[in-house]
Amino acid sequence: MSVPDEAARIALGALPGDVRVLVWDGIGEIPVHGHEIEFFAGRFNTRPSRETLESLPRLRVVQLVSAGVEPWLSVVPKGVVLCNGRGVHGGSTAELAVGGMIAMLRGIVPFAMAQRAHRWEQRFTEGLDGQRVVVIGAGDIGTRIATAVRVFGADVTLVARRSRPGVCDVAELRHLLPGQDVVALAVPHTDDTHHLVDAKFLAALRDDALLVNVSRGGVVDTEALVAEVLDRRIRAFLDVTDPEPLPVGHPLWDAPNVLITPHVGTIRGWEERAYRLVREQLLRLRDGEELVNQVGERY
């Protein structure tokens, strides 16, 4: 197998004697024994070319340690199984989404500003209790968000590409959006989801609705969002933006009713969880067991 760096090798711990580990991120010359690689562990933002992966005759699996796989879809050769890091970042990203909702609904930022000015500005705010929340994306992150906000009394609707018990089809959004207080995005950025949240989507939201994006910036049409928040019609909590990083002087920085965090869904300790998954997947492959987190053709 191939891992991206020496730290990854250490994190994997002791492996069976018939497993050889090569430290190689797929960039540059193929190392000695590289043509024996069957299992390639890669990171989200550092990836080999398709030609490099196609030159590995025994390659069977590409395992990522990120939930997102978008940059890899075009480089993984046909017949090679692509698996993502579902479960590695889900809890921390969902936690941030819920934290952002609470910060916006409870007015934490205005209270913090009042504190800095030494002003005691007591007032009632909203909370999650009784809020109508639609979560778009019913994977690991989306289901965790839904579970968490239900604990606080929110009325939650899960939406995904296909309907199933407890999950609505994305086509139903046009009927759902006008009645929602909060919309949370937990979907990958693909051709299907690019600018899913466009001007028409935003216009369907009720006044003062809250948009929460912990997925990818490209899921939202930034120009359309800027128009809505500058008009103070809706609110937004954004952990991701398009472009990213958000340039100095971009209107979102100073937009009213917007809270921005710099793509920090991942927390300390993620490497341990990531390489525990890699190890488990490698042993499944070795033992002829089915791999988890396999990415389908349409994600």
GROMACS .gro file of N, CA and C in nm, residues 30-90:
model
  183
   30ILE      N    1   0.761   0.724  -0.950
   30ILE     CA    2   0.708   0.608  -0.877
   30ILE      C    3   0.823   0.541  -0.803
   31PRO      N    4   0.808   0.516  -0.672
   31PRO     CA    5   0.919   0.459  -0.594
   31PRO      C    6   0.944   0.313  -0.627
   32VAL      N    7   1.055   0.261  -0.578
   32VAL     CA    8   1.084   0.120  -0.590
   32VAL      C    9   0.970   0.040  -0.526
   33HIS      N   10   0.928  -0.063  -0.591
   33HIS     CA   11   0.814  -0.147  -0.550
   33HIS      C   12   0.679  -0.076  -0.570
   34GLY      N   13   0.681   0.045  -0.626
   34GLY     CA   14   0.555   0.117  -0.646
   34GLY      C   15   0.457   0.044  -0.735
   35HIS      N   16   0.507  -0.033  -0.828
   35HIS     CA   17   0.418  -0.104  -0.920
   35HIS      C   18   0.346  -0.221  -0.852
   36GLU      N   19   0.379  -0.245  -0.726
   36GLU     CA   20   0.310  -0.350  -0.650
   36GLU      C   21   0.192  -0.294  -0.570
   37ILE      N   22   0.173  -0.162  -0.574
   37ILE     CA   23   0.070  -0.098  -0.491
   37ILE      C   24  -0.069  -0.146  -0.531
   38GLU      N   25  -0.143  -0.195  -0.433
   38GLU     CA   26  -0.282  -0.234  -0.452
   38GLU      C   27  -0.378  -0.139  -0.381
   39PHE      N   28  -0.329  -0.073  -0.277
   39PHE     CA   29  -0.412   0.012  -0.190
   39PHE      C   30  -0.340   0.145  -0.175
   40PHE      N   31  -0.406   0.254  -0.219
   40PHE     CA   32  -0.345   0.387  -0.215
   40PHE      C   33  -0.426   0.475  -0.122
   41ALA      N   34  -0.363   0.527  -0.016
   41ALA     CA   35  -0.429   0.617   0.078
   41ALA      C   36  -0.392   0.761   0.042
   42GLY      N   37  -0.491   0.842   0.011
   42GLY     CA   38  -0.463   0.978  -0.034
   42GLY      C   39  -0.535   1.083   0.046
   43ARG      N   40  -0.485   1.206   0.035
   43ARG     CA   41  -0.548   1.321   0.098
   43ARG      C   42  -0.633   1.396  -0.003
   44PHE      N   43  -0.719   1.484   0.047
   44PHE     CA   44  -0.814   1.555  -0.039
   44PHE      C   45  -0.744   1.644  -0.140
   45ASN      N   46  -0.648   1.725  -0.095
   45ASN     CA   47  -0.592   1.829  -0.180
   45ASN      C   48  -0.459   1.793  -0.245
   46THR      N   49  -0.405   1.675  -0.219
   46THR     CA   50  -0.281   1.632  -0.284
   46THR      C   51  -0.310   1.501  -0.354
   47ARG      N   52  -0.302   1.503  -0.484
   47ARG     CA   53  -0.341   1.383  -0.558
   47ARG      C   54  -0.253   1.364  -0.679
   48PRO      N   55  -0.231   1.239  -0.718
   48PRO     CA   56  -0.156   1.209  -0.839
   48PRO      C   57  -0.240   1.235  -0.963
   49SER      N   58  -0.178   1.227  -1.076
   49SER     CA   59  -0.252   1.238  -1.201
   49SER      C   60  -0.319   1.106  -1.232
   50ARG      N   61  -0.414   1.110  -1.323
   50ARG     CA   62  -0.479   0.986  -1.366
   50ARG      C   63  -0.377   0.893  -1.433
   51GLU      N   64  -0.284   0.954  -1.509
   51GLU     CA   65  -0.183   0.875  -1.577
   51GLU      C   66  -0.096   0.799  -1.478
   52THR      N   67  -0.063   0.865  -1.366
   52THR     CA   68   0.018   0.798  -1.264
   52THR      C   69  -0.056   0.678  -1.206
   53LEU      N   70  -0.182   0.699  -1.169
   53LEU     CA   71  -0.259   0.589  -1.111
   53LEU      C   72  -0.280   0.477  -1.213
   54GLU      N   73  -0.299   0.514  -1.339
   54GLU     CA   74  -0.318   0.412  -1.442
   54GLU      C   75  -0.191   0.331  -1.466
   55SER      N   76  -0.077   0.387  -1.425
   55SER     CA   77   0.050   0.316  -1.445
   55SER      C   78   0.079   0.216  -1.333
   56LEU      N   79  -0.011   0.208  -1.234
   56LEU     CA   80   0.004   0.111  -1.125
   56LEU      C   81  -0.080  -0.011  -1.158
   57PRO      N   82  -0.023  -0.114  -1.213
   57PRO     CA   83  -0.101  -0.225  -1.268
   57PRO      C   84  -0.181  -0.305  -1.166
   58ARG      N   85  -0.141  -0.302  -1.040
   58ARG     CA   86  -0.209  -0.383  -0.939
   58ARG      C   87  -0.303  -0.301  -0.851
   59LEU      N   88  -0.317  -0.172  -0.881
   59LEU     CA   89  -0.400  -0.084  -0.798
   59LEU      C   90  -0.545  -0.130  -0.797
   60ARG      N   91  -0.601  -0.147  -0.678
   60ARG     CA   92  -0.739  -0.192  -0.663
   60ARG      C   93  -0.825  -0.091  -0.588
   61VAL      N   94  -0.765  -0.016  -0.494
   61VAL     CA   95  -0.843   0.072  -0.407
   61VAL      C   96  -0.770   0.204  -0.386
   62VAL      N   97  -0.843   0.315  -0.396
   62VAL     CA   98  -0.796   0.445  -0.351
   62VAL      C   99  -0.882   0.484  -0.231
   63GLN      N  100  -0.818   0.498  -0.116
   63GLN     CA  101  -0.887   0.531   0.009
   63GLN      C  102  -0.850   0.672   0.051
   64LEU      N  103  -0.950   0.760   0.064
   64LEU     CA  104  -0.925   0.897   0.109
   64LEU      C  105  -0.954   0.910   0.258
   65VAL      N  106  -0.895   1.012   0.319
   65VAL     CA  107  -0.921   1.038   0.461
   65VAL      C  108  -1.010   1.160   0.477
   66SER      N  109  -1.070   1.205   0.367
   66SER     CA  110  -1.165   1.316   0.369
   66SER      C  111  -1.302   1.264   0.329
   67ALA      N  112  -1.407   1.337   0.374
   67ALA     CA  113  -1.542   1.300   0.330
   67ALA      C  114  -1.562   1.340   0.184
   68GLY      N  115  -1.507   1.454   0.145
   68GLY     CA  116  -1.518   1.500   0.007
   68GLY      C  117  -1.424   1.425  -0.085
   69VAL      N  118  -1.469   1.400  -0.206
   69VAL     CA  119  -1.386   1.328  -0.304
   69VAL      C  120  -1.378   1.400  -0.438
   70GLU      N  121  -1.435   1.520  -0.447
   70GLU     CA  122  -1.453   1.584  -0.576
   70GLU      C  123  -1.328   1.586  -0.664
   71PRO      N  124  -1.210   1.627  -0.614
   71PRO     CA  125  -1.094   1.633  -0.703
   71PRO      C  126  -1.046   1.497  -0.752
   72TRP      N  127  -1.087   1.391  -0.685
   72TRP     CA  128  -1.040   1.258  -0.719
   72TRP      C  129  -1.127   1.187  -0.821
   73LEU      N  130  -1.247   1.235  -0.842
   73LEU     CA  131  -1.339   1.164  -0.931
   73LEU      C  132  -1.284   1.151  -1.072
   74SER      N  133  -1.206   1.248  -1.115
   74SER     CA  134  -1.155   1.246  -1.252
   74SER      C  135  -1.021   1.176  -1.266
   75VAL      N  136  -0.958   1.137  -1.154
   75VAL     CA  137  -0.825   1.077  -1.165
   75VAL      C  138  -0.822   0.928  -1.130
   76VAL      N  139  -0.924   0.879  -1.063
   76VAL     CA  140  -0.925   0.737  -1.026
   76VAL      C  141  -0.962   0.654  -1.149
   77PRO      N  142  -0.877   0.561  -1.190
   77PRO     CA  143  -0.904   0.483  -1.311
   77PRO      C  144  -1.028   0.396  -1.300
   78LYS      N  145  -1.088   0.366  -1.412
   78LYS     CA  146  -1.203   0.278  -1.417
   78LYS      C  147  -1.164   0.142  -1.361
   79GLY      N  148  -1.251   0.087  -1.279
   79GLY     CA  149  -1.225  -0.043  -1.219
   79GLY      C  150  -1.159  -0.037  -1.084
   80VAL      N  151  -1.108   0.081  -1.046
   80VAL     CA  152  -1.047   0.100  -0.914
   80VAL      C  153  -1.154   0.154  -0.819
   81VAL      N  154  -1.165   0.093  -0.702
   81VAL     CA  155  -1.266   0.133  -0.605
   81VAL      C  156  -1.219   0.259  -0.531
   82LEU      N  157  -1.304   0.359  -0.526
   82LEU     CA  158  -1.276   0.483  -0.452
   82LEU      C  159  -1.359   0.483  -0.325
   83CYS      N  160  -1.292   0.501  -0.210
   83CYS     CA  161  -1.360   0.506  -0.080
   83CYS      C  162  -1.327   0.639  -0.013
   84ASN      N  163  -1.425   0.697   0.056
   84ASN     CA  164  -1.399   0.824   0.124
   84ASN      C  165  -1.381   0.803   0.275
   85GLY      N  166  -1.361   0.914   0.345
   85GLY     CA  167  -1.336   0.909   0.489
   85GLY      C  168  -1.460   0.934   0.572
   86ARG      N  169  -1.574   0.886   0.526
   86ARG     CA  170  -1.698   0.901   0.601
   86ARG      C  171  -1.678   0.855   0.745
   87GLY      N  172  -1.720   0.939   0.839
   87GLY     CA  173  -1.706   0.906   0.980
   87GLY      C  174  -1.587   0.972   1.046
   88VAL      N  175  -1.486   1.013   0.967
   88VAL     CA  176  -1.366   1.073   1.024
   88VAL      C  177  -1.394   1.216   1.070
   89HIS      N  178  -1.464   1.293   0.986
   89HIS     CA  179  -1.488   1.434   1.015
   89HIS      C  180  -1.636   1.464   1.042
   90GLY      N  181  -1.721   1.363   1.035
   90GLY     CA  182  -1.865   1.387   1.044
   90GLY      C  183  -1.909   1.450   1.173
   0.00000   0.00000   0.00000
